[in-house]
Structures are given as structure tokens and as C-alpha cells.
Coordinates of C-alpha atoms in Angstrom, one line a residue:
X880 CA -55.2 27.2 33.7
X881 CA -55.5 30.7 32.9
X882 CA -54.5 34.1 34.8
X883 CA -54.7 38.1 34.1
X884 CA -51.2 40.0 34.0
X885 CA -50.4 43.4 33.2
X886 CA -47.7 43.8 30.0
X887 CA -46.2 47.0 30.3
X888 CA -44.2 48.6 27.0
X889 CA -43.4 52.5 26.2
X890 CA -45.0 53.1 29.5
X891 CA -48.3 51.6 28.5
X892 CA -49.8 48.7 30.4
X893 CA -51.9 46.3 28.7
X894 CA -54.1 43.9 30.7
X895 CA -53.8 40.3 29.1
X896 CA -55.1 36.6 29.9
X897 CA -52.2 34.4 29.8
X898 CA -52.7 31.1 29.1
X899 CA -50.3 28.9 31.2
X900 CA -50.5 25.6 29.3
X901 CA -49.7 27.4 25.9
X902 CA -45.9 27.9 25.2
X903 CA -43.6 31.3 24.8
X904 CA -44.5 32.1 21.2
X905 CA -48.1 32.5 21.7
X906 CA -47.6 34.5 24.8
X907 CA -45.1 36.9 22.6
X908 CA -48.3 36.9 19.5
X909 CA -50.1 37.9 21.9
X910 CA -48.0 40.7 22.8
X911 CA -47.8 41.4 19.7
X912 CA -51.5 42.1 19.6
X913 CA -51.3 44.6 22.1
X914 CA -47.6 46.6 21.3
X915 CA -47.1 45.9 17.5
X916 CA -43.5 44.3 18.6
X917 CA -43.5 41.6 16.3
X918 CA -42.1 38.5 18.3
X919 CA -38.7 38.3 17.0
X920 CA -38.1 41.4 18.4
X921 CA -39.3 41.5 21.7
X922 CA -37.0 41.0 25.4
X923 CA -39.8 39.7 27.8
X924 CA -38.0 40.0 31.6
X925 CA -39.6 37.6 33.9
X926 CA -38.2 35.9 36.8
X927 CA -36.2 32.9 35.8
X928 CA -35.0 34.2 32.9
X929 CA -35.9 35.4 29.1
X930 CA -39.0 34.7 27.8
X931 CA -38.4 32.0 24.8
X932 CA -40.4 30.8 21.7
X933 CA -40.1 27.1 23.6
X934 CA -40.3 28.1 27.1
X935 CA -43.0 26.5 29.6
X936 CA -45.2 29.4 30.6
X937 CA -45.7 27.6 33.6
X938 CA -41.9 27.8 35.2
X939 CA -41.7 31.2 35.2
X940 CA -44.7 31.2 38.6
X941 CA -46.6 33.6 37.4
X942 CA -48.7 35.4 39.6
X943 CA -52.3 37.6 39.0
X944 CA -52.1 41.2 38.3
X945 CA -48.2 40.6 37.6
X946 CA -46.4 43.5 35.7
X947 CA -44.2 42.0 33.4
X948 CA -41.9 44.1 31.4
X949 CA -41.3 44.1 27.7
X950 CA -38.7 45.4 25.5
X951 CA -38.6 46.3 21.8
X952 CA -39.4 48.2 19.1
X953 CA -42.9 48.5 17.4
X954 CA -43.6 48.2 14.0
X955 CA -44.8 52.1 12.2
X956 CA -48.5 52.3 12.8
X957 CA -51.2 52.5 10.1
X958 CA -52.0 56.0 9.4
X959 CA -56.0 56.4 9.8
X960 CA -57.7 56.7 6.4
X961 CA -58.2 60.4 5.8
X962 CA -62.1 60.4 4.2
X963 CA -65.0 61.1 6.7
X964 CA -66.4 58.4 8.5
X965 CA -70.0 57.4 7.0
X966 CA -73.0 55.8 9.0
X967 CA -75.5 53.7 7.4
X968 CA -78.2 56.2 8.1
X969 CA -76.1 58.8 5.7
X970 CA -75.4 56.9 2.7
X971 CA -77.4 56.9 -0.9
X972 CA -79.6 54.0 -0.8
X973 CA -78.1 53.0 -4.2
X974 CA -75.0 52.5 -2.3
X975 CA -76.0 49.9 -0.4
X976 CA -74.9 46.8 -1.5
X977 CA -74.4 45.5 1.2
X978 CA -74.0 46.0 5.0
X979 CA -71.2 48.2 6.2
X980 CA -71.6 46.8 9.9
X981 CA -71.8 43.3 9.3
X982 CA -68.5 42.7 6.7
X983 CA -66.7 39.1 7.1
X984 CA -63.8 39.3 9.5
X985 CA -60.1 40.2 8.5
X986 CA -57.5 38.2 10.0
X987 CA -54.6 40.4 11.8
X988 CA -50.9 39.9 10.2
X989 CA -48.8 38.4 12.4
X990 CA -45.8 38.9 11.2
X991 CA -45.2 37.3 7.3
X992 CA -48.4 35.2 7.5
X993 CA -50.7 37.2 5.1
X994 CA -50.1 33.6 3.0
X995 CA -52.0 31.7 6.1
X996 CA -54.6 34.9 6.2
X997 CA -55.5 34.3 2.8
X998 CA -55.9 30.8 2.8
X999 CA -57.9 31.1 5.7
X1000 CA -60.6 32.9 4.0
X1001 CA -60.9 31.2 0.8
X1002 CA -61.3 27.6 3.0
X1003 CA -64.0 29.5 4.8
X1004 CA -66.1 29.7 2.1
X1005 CA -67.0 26.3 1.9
X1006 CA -70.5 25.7 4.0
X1007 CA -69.9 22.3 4.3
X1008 CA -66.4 22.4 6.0
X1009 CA -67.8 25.1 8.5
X1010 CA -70.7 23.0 9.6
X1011 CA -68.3 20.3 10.5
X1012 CA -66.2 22.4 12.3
X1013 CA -69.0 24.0 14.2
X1014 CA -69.9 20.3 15.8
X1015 CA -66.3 19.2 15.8
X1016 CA -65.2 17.8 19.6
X1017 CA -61.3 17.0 20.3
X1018 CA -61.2 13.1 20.8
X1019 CA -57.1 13.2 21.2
X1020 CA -54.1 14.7 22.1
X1021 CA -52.4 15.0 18.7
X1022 CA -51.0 17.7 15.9
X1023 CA -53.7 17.5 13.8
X1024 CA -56.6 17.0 16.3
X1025 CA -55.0 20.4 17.8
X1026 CA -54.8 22.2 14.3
X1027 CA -58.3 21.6 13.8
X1028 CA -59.9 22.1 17.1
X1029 CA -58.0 25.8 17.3
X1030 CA -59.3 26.2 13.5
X1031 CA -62.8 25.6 14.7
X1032 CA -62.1 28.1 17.8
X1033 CA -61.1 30.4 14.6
X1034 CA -63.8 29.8 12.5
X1035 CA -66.5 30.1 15.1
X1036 CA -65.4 33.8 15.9
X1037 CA -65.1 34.5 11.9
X1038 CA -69.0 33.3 11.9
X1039 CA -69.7 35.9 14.9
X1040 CA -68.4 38.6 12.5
X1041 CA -65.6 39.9 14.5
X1042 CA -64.0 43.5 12.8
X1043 CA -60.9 41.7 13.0
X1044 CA -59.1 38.8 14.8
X1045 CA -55.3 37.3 15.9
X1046 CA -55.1 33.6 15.1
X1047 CA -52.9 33.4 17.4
X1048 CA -53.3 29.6 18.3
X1049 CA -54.4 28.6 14.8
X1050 CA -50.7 30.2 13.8
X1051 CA -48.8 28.2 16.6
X1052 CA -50.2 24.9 16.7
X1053 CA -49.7 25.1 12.7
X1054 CA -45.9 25.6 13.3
X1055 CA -45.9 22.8 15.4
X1056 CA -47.7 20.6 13.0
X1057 CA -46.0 21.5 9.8
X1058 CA -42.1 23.2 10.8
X1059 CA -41.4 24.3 7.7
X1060 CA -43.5 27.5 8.4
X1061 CA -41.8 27.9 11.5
X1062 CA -38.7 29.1 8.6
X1063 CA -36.3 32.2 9.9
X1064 CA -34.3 34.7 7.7
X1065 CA -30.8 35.3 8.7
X1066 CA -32.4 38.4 10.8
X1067 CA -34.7 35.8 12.9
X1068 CA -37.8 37.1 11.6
X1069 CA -40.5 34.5 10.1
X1070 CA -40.3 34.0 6.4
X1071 CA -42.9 34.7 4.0
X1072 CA -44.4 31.2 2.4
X1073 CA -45.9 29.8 -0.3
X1074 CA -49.7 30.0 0.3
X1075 CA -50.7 26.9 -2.1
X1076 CA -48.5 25.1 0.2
X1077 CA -50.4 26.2 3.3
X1078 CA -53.5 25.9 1.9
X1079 CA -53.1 21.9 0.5
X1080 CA -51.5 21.1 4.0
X1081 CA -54.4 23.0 6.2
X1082 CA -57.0 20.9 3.8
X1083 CA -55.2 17.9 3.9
X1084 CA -55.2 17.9 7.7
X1085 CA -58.8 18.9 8.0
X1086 CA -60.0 16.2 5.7
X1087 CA -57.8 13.6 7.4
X1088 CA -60.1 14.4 10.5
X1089 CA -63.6 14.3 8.4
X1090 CA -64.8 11.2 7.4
X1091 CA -66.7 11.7 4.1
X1092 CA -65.6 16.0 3.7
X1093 CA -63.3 14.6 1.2
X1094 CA -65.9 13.5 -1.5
X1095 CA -66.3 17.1 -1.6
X1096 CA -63.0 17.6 -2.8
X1097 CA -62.2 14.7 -4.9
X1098 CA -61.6 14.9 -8.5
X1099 CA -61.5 11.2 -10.0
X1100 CA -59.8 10.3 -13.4
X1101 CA -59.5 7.6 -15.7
X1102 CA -56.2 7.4 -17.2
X1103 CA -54.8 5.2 -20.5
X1104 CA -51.2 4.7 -20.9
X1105 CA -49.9 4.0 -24.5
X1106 CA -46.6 3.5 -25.7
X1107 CA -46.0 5.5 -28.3
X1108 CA -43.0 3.0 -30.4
X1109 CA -45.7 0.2 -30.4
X1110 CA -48.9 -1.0 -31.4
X1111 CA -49.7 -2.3 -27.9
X1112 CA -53.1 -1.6 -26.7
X1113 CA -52.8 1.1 -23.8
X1114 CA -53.4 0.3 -20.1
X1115 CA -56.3 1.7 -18.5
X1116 CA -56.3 2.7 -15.0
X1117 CA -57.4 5.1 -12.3
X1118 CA -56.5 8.3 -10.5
X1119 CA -57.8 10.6 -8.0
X1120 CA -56.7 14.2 -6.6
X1121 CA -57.7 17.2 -5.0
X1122 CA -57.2 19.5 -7.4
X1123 CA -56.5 20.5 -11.2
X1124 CA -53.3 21.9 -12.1
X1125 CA -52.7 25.0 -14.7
X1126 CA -49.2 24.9 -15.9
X1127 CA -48.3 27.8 -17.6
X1128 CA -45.7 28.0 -20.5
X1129 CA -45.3 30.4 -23.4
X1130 CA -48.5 29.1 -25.5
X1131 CA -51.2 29.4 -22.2
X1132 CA -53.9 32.1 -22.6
X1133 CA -56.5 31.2 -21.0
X1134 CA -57.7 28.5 -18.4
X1135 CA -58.9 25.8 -20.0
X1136 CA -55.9 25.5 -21.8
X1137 CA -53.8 25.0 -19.2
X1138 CA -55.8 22.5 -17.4
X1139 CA -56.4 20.4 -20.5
X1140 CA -52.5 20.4 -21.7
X1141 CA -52.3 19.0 -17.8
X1142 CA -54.5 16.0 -18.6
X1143 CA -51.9 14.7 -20.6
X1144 CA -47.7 14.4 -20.1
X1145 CA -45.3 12.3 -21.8
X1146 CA -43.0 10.1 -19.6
X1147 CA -40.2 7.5 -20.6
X1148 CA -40.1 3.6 -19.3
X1149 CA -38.9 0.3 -19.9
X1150 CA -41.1 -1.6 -22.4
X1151 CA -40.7 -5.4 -22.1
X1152 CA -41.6 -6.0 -25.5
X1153 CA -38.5 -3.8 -27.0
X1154 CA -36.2 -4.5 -23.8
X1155 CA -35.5 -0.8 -23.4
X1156 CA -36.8 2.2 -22.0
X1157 CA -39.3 3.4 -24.2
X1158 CA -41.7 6.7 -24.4
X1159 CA -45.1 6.2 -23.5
X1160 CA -48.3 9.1 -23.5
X1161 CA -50.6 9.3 -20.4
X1162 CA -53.8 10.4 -21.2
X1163 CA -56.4 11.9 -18.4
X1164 CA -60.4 11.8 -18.3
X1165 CA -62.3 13.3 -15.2
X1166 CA -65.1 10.0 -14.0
X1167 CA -66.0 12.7 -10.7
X1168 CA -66.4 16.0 -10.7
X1169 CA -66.5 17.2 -7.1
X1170 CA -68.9 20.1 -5.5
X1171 CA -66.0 22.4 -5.3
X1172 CA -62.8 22.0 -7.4
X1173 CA -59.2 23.8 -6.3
X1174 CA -57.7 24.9 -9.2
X1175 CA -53.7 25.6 -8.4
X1176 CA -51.9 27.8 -11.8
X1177 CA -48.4 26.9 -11.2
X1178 CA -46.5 30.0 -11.0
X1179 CA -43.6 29.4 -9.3
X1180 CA -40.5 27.5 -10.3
X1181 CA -37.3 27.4 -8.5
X1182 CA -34.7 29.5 -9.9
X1183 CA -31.1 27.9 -9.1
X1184 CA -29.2 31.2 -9.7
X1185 CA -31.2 33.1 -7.2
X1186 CA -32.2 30.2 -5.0
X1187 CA -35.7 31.0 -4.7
X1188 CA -39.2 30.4 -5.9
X1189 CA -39.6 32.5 -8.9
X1190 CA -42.8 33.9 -10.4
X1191 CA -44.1 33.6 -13.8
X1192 CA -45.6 37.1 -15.3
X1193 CA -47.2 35.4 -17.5
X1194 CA -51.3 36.7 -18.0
X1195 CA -53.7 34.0 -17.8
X1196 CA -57.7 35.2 -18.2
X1197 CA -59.8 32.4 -16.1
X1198 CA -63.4 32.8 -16.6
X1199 CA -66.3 33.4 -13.7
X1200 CA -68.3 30.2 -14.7
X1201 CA -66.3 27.4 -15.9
X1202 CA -67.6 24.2 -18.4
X1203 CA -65.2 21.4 -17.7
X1204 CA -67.5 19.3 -20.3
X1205 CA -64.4 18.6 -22.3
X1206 CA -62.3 17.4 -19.5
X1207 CA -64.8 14.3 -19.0
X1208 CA -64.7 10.8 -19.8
X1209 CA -67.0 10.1 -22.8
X1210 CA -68.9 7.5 -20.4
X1211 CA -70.4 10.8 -18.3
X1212 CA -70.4 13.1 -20.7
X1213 CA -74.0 12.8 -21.9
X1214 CA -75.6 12.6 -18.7
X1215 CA -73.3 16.2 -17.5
X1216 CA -74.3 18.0 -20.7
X1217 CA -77.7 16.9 -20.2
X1218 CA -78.0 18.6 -16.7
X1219 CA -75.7 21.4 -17.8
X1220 CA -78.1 22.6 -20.5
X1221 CA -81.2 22.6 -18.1
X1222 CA -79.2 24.6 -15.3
X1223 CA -78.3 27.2 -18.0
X1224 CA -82.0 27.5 -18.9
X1225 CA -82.8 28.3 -15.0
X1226 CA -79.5 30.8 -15.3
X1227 CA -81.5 32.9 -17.9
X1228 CA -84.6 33.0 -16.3
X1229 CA -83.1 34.4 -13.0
X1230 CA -80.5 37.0 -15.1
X1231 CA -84.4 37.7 -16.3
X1232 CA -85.4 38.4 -12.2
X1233 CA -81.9 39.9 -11.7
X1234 CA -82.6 42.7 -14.3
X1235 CA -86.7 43.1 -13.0
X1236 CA -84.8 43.7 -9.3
X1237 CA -82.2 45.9 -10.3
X1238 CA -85.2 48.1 -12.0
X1239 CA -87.1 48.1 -8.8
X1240 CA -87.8 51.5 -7.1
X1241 CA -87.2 52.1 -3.5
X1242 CA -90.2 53.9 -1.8
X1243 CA -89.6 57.4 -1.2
X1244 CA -92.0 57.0 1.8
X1245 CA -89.8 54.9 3.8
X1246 CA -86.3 56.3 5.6
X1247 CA -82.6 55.5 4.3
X1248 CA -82.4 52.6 7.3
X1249 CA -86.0 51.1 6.1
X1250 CA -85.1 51.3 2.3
X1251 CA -81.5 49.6 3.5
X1252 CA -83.9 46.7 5.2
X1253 CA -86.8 46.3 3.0
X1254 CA -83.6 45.6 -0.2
X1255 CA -82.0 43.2 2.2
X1256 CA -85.6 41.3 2.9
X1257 CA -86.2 41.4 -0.8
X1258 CA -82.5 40.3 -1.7
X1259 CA -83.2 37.3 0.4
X1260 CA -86.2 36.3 -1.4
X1261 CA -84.5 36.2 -4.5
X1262 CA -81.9 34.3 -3.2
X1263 CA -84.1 31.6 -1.7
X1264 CA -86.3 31.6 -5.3
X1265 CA -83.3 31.1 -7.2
X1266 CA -82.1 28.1 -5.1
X1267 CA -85.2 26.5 -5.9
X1268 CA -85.0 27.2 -9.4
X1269 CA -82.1 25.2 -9.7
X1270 CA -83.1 22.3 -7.9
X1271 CA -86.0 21.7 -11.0
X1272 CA -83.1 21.4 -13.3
X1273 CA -81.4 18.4 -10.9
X1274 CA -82.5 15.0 -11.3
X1275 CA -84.6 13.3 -8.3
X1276 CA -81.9 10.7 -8.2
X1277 CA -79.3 13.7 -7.2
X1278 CA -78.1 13.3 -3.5
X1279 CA -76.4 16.5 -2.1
X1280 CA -74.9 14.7 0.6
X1281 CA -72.6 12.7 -2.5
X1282 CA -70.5 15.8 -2.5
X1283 CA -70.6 15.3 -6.1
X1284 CA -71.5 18.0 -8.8
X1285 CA -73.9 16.5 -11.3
X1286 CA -73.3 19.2 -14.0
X1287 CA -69.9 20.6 -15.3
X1288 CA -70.3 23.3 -14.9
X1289 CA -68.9 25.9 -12.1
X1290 CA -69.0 29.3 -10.9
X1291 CA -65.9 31.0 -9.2
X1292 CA -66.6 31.6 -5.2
X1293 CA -62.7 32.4 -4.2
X1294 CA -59.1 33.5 -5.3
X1295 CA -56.2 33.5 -3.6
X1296 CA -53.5 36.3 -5.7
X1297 CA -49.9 37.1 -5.1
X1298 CA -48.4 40.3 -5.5
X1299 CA -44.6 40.1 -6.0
X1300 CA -42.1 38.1 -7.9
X1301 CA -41.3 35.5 -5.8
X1302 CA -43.1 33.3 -3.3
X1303 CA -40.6 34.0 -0.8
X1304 CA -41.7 37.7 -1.2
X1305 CA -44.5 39.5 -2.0
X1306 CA -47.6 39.6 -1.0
X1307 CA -51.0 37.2 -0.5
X1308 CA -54.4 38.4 -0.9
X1309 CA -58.2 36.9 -1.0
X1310 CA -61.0 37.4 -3.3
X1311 CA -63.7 36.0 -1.9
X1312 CA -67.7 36.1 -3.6
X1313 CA -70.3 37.9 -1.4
X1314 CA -72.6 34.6 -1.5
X1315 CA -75.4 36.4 0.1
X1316 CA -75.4 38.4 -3.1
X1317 CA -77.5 37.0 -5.9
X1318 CA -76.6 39.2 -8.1
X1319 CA -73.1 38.1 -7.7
X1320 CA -71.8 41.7 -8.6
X1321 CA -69.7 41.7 -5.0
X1322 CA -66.8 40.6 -3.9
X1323 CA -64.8 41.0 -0.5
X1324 CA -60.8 41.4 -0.5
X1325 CA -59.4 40.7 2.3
X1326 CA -56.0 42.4 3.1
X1327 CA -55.1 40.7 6.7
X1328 CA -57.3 42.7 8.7
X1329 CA -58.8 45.2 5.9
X1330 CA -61.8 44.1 4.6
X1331 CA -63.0 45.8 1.4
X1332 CA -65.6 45.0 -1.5
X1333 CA -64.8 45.1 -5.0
X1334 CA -66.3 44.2 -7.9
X1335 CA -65.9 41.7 -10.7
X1336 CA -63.5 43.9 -12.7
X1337 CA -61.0 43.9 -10.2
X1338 CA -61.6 40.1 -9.7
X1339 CA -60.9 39.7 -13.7
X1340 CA -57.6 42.2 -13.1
X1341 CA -56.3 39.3 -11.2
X1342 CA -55.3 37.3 -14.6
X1343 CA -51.9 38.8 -14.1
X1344 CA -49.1 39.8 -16.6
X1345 CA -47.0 41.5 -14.0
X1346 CA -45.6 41.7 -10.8
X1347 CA -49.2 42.7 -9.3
X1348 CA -52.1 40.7 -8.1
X1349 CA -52.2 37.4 -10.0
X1350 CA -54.3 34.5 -9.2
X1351 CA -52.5 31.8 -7.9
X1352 CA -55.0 29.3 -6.3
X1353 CA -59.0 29.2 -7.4
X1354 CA -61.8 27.8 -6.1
X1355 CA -65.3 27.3 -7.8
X1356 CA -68.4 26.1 -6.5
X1357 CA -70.9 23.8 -8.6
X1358 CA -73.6 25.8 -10.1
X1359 CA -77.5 25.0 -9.1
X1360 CA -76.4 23.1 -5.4

């Protein structure tokens, strides 16, 4: 059951719907919404005492149209940018890379969650997981059935295109399914977290309620362990995950060589044959390659002196397409390389189209808004021509529906950065490609709420080598499906 009070702050009233089955904290968010007095800080008088994070909204009787009084101070506004505003009709048509009035949706910061933002929108990237979503019905009472009914809620207004919009409920019933974002500093504010974190656990919970979104997802590997103080033949077995790791250490440079170092570790155990522990090699092949393939660089370790999560500077270039041919077992190697080398000969011939489009002249005949329609009309075109292009390099035994990438090769779609030191500081941003755009020139950051777009040289700025934006979780998309 739902009812409409009035929130009154700074002597300003704010009309509100308040629903009465959801607890205190999502009544304070949404508060917080309205005043910009984060949670923490707020005194919410209503009869029956102080409003709290666990309190039943339905004790306190409340009645419609009832002013209810809150205390605290608001966080300093955002000062207005300072350049002109700029309509469509107004701008250069070479400026018009896209469409001002219809950007992705930022998420609103609710105090420390620009790691949950962030992660939000790279996850939204993936077609398949919003489709799901879209049909998705609540069949239970649980956590996780909660988490992702109120991410489909979420989702569905992100598809609308909102300017900007409060996850409130996404935020609360994720507290409640996973505590150890609910976290508090000694001041009682909410601590900042460690977005992979948030990300593998939103994903995990998602694909737990999904039969069959995981094949999208799933990286399979062959693994062979030897010991290495005998001549015993090695034992063969099998892995899966849900993502590639990049350790970095003084020698990694670039991508690949962190995620192929990865493949392989050293570990000790007890042999039988030598009746002692032993070392022995574990050696990694990839057997699937999945349609879209988390990468995680591990850049925090914990630092016992300071007690936190710290960050490693280190600058690590990761590529826009990515050939993961010598990550595979020998047994599919033939068969990917085969399908590789055809999708790169349909890659040339539409760089070919790209460059004819880019040369094309807009009619002088036709107004700034016509000229803005007409590029998008012919933007979709090429979009559509290239998607066929690529299917004549797939074979007619490919089913999309596998969730499997029949090439190795990749293209990057999303980034997740941090900008700080530590994990438990800092701040998280996403990258995300403008996949309308065939040209693939654009990209949207998303700030929390700020949406801007950016192109590929600040994307490739992200490699890091400082306490600035680094790249912290990737994902990337097979090519040609």
C-alpha cells in the first residue's frame, strides 16, 4: 500500500509517495532525492518515534497529505555548468554524433555508491540480460528474486531513457542481500566499495535466476597438472569461470600478458610417489569462449600497515579488439582461426563503407534538424548492412542462442575505471561503447548522473599509471554476433 505525504526541510515541502511495505532506509533515499540530506544525516520526527534504517513504515500510521518534518544538513549543490545551453536545431551538423535528447540514463549517487552506478551500466550493456529482465515475473518471496525484480524495475526505466534516476530499491534490497555493502565509517556514513565485488555478486545473483544466461558468460578451460620433481605424466582435467583475471606485477605491459601469465600458477602438494609435498605446474587452455568475456585486472591488494585495499599504479595498455587465439586449447584452435580470418576480411570491407560514409556530404537543401535525421536514417543502414556482413563469415552450423563466440576474437563494449588509490576511496566510473554507432568512434562516461560522450582516446587514457582513471573491470563483446 502506497500513500502521498508532504516532507517539509529548510521550509520547503516536497510532495512524495511513500511506500508503506518498504522499510526506513528507502523512505530516508528517498528523501534524499528530494533535500540532498544524505541518510546518515537526517532526524525524521514522526509520531512514535525516530525514523530508523529498520523501522516498519507501517507503525508509524501514517496518514495522506501528512507533513512530516525533517532535520539535517544538505550536501553543497552542484554549481550549474557555466557554457550556454545548445538546442539541436543550433548545432553544426558535423557535430552531431549523436542525439543530445535521447543520451542513456545516469544513475543518481546515493551516498558512496558510484561503485554500484558504475556496475550498473556496464551490465546494461549486455542485450541479452535486458531481454530477460524485460519478461522476468517474481515467482517468490526471497533475496535474490527481490534483487532482480527491483533490477528489472531499474532497467526498464534506463530503457525509457530517463535524464537521470535514484535506484533507490535496487540500492536497498542489495543491502539486504549482500550486508557487506550495508559497511559504516566510524562517522555512520556508508562506505565506499569495491566495484568488481559488486559487479561479480550482482551477476552472480542474476544468473542464479536465468536458466541458460550463464552460457553467455562462461569461460571453459582444460587444465594439466604436472609435477615438476617427476617424470609422471600430468593429470588432465577441467575448469570453468566467469571471467579472466589480469594480475599485474612489475613485468606486465600489456593485456595479453597478464591474462596468459594467469593461465598458468605453480602450487605445492603431496606426491605419493616421493611421500612428500612436492611442487607441481598447473597449466590452463580455454575449450569455450563465451559471447561476452569479463576481464577483472587485479589492482588491489591489501596493505596490512594501512589496513586497506591498496591500488597498484601500475599502466597496463589493453587493446580495443582483443585475439585470445593463443589462450585456446590446440583441439579448437583451427576451427577459431578459421572463422577469425574470415570476420577480419568483412572488418575491412566495412572500415572500406565506414570511410565512403564519413566522406558523404550533407545536402545543403535540407535544415540542421533534417540533415540531423536523414545521418541518423543512414547510420542505421549501415548498421543493419554491417550485421549482415558478418553473419557470411559464420558457419551455418553457428547457433546464437549457444551463447558461445565462434571466433576469438573480441571487441571492447564497457570499462569500469577507478580513480584513487585505494578501493575503499576514490572514485568509480563507466565507459560504456555507443553501440548504435557503427563507426564505433563514441563512447558514453557515465559520472552517477552525468552523462557525457567521449572518444576512444580517453577510453585508451584509462590504461592507468597513476592515481587517475584506470581500468579495473572490462567487458568485450564477440565480434560479427
Amino acid at each position: 500500500m502506497s500513500i502521498e505525504v508532504n516532507v517539509k526541510h529548510a521550509g520547503k515541502t516536497y510532495p512524495v509517495t511513500v511506500d508503506l511495505s518498504e522499510n526506513g532506509l528507502t523512505f530516508k533515499h528517498q528523501i534524499y532525492s528530494l533535500t540532498n540530506v544524505p541518510p546518515e544525516r537526517q532526524k525524521v520526527l514522526l509520531k512514535g518515534g525516530q525514523l530508523k534504517d529498520d523501522s516498519d513504515l507501517k507503525s508509524f500510521n501514517l496518514k495522506p497529505n501528512q507533513t512530516i518534518m525533517v532535520l539535517g544538513s544538505a550536501d553543497a549543490p552542484v554549481d550549474a555548468p557555466k557554457q550556454d545551453v545548445k538546442f539541436v536545431e543550433d548545432l553544426d551538423p558535423k557535430d552531431l554524433n549523436f542525439n543530445p535528447n535521447n543520451e542513456p540514463s545516469g544513475l543518481v549517487n546515493l551516498g558512496n555508491t558510484c561503485y554500484l552506478n558504475s556496475s550498473l551500466q556496464s551490465l546494461f550493456a549486455v542485450e541479452e540480460l535486458r531481454n530477460r529482465l524485460e519478461k522476468y515475473t517474481k515467482n517468490g518471496t526471497g533475496v535474490e528474486q527481490n534483487l532482480v525484480f527491483h533490477l528489472k524495475e531499474l532497467f526498464d526505466k534506463m530503457s525509457q531513457r530517463n535524464k537521470k534516476i535514484t535506484p533507490l530499491n535496487f540500492l536497498t534490497t542489495m543491502r539486504l542481500s549482500f550486508p557487506q555493502f550495508s559497511e559504516r565509517d566510524d562517522s555512520g556514513f556508508y562506505k565506499q566499495q569495491d566495484a568488481e565485488e559488486a559487479y561479480s555478486q550482482i551477476l552472480s545473483a542474476i544468473l542464479g535466476q536465468f536458466s541458460g544466461l550463464d552460457q553467455y558468460f562462461k569461460i571453459e578451460f582444460k587444465t594439466a597438472t604436472r609435477c615438476l620433481e617427476t617424470s609422471e605424466d600430468p593429470v588432465y582435467g577441467y575448469e570453468d569461470a566467469m571471467k579472466l583475471a589480469c594480475h599485474i606485477t612489475i613485468n606486465t605491459n600489456f593485456l595479453k600478458d597478464g591474462l596468459m601469465s594467469n593461465l598458468k600458477e605453480t602450487i605445492e602438494k603431496h606426491n605419493e610417489s616421493l611421500g612428500r609435498n612436492s611442487t607441481y605446474e598447473i597449466t590452463r587452455k580455454i575449450t569455450r569462449l563465451p559471447k561476452y568475456l569479463n576481464i577483472h585486472f587485479v589492482r588491489f591488494f591489501w596493505k596490512r600497515d594501512t589496513g586497506k585495499k591498496s591500488k597498484i599504479l601500475r599502466k597496463v595498455q589493453f587493446p580495443f579488439q582483443l585475439d585470445l587465439i593463443d589462450l585456446v586449447d590446440e583441439g579448437i584452435k583451427e576451427d577459431k582461426a578459421k572463422i577469425r580470418d574470415a570476420i577480419y576480411k568483412v572488418e575491412k570491407q566495412n572500415e572500406e563503407e565506414s570511410r565512403a560514409f564519413k566522406k558523404t556530404k550533407k545536402s545543403a537543401d535540407l535544415t540542421t534538424r533534417e540533415q540531423y535525421a536523414q545521418q541518423k536514417e543512414e547510420l542505421e543502414k549501415l548498421r543493419q548492412k554491417w550485421t549482415d556482413n558478418f553473419k557470411t563469415a559464420l558457419p551455418d552450423s553457428y547457433d546464437p542462442s549457444s551463447g558461445e563466440n565462434p571466433s576469438s576474437l573480441y571487441e571492447l563494449i564497457s570499462v569500469i575505471a577507478h580513480q584513487g588509490s585505494s578501493a575503499d576511496s576514490g572514485h568509480y566510473q563507466c565507459f560504456a561503447k555507443d553501440q548504435q554507432d557503427p563507426t564505433g568512434e563514441n563512447w558514453y562516461k557515465f559520472n552517477d548522473d552525468k552523462v557525457t560522450v567521449v572518444s576512444r582516446d580517453k577510453i585508451e587514457a584509462l590504461a592507468g599509471g597513476g592515481e587517475g582513471d584506470s581500468a579495473l573491470i572490462l567487458m568485450y563483446k564477440a565480434v560479427g554476433i
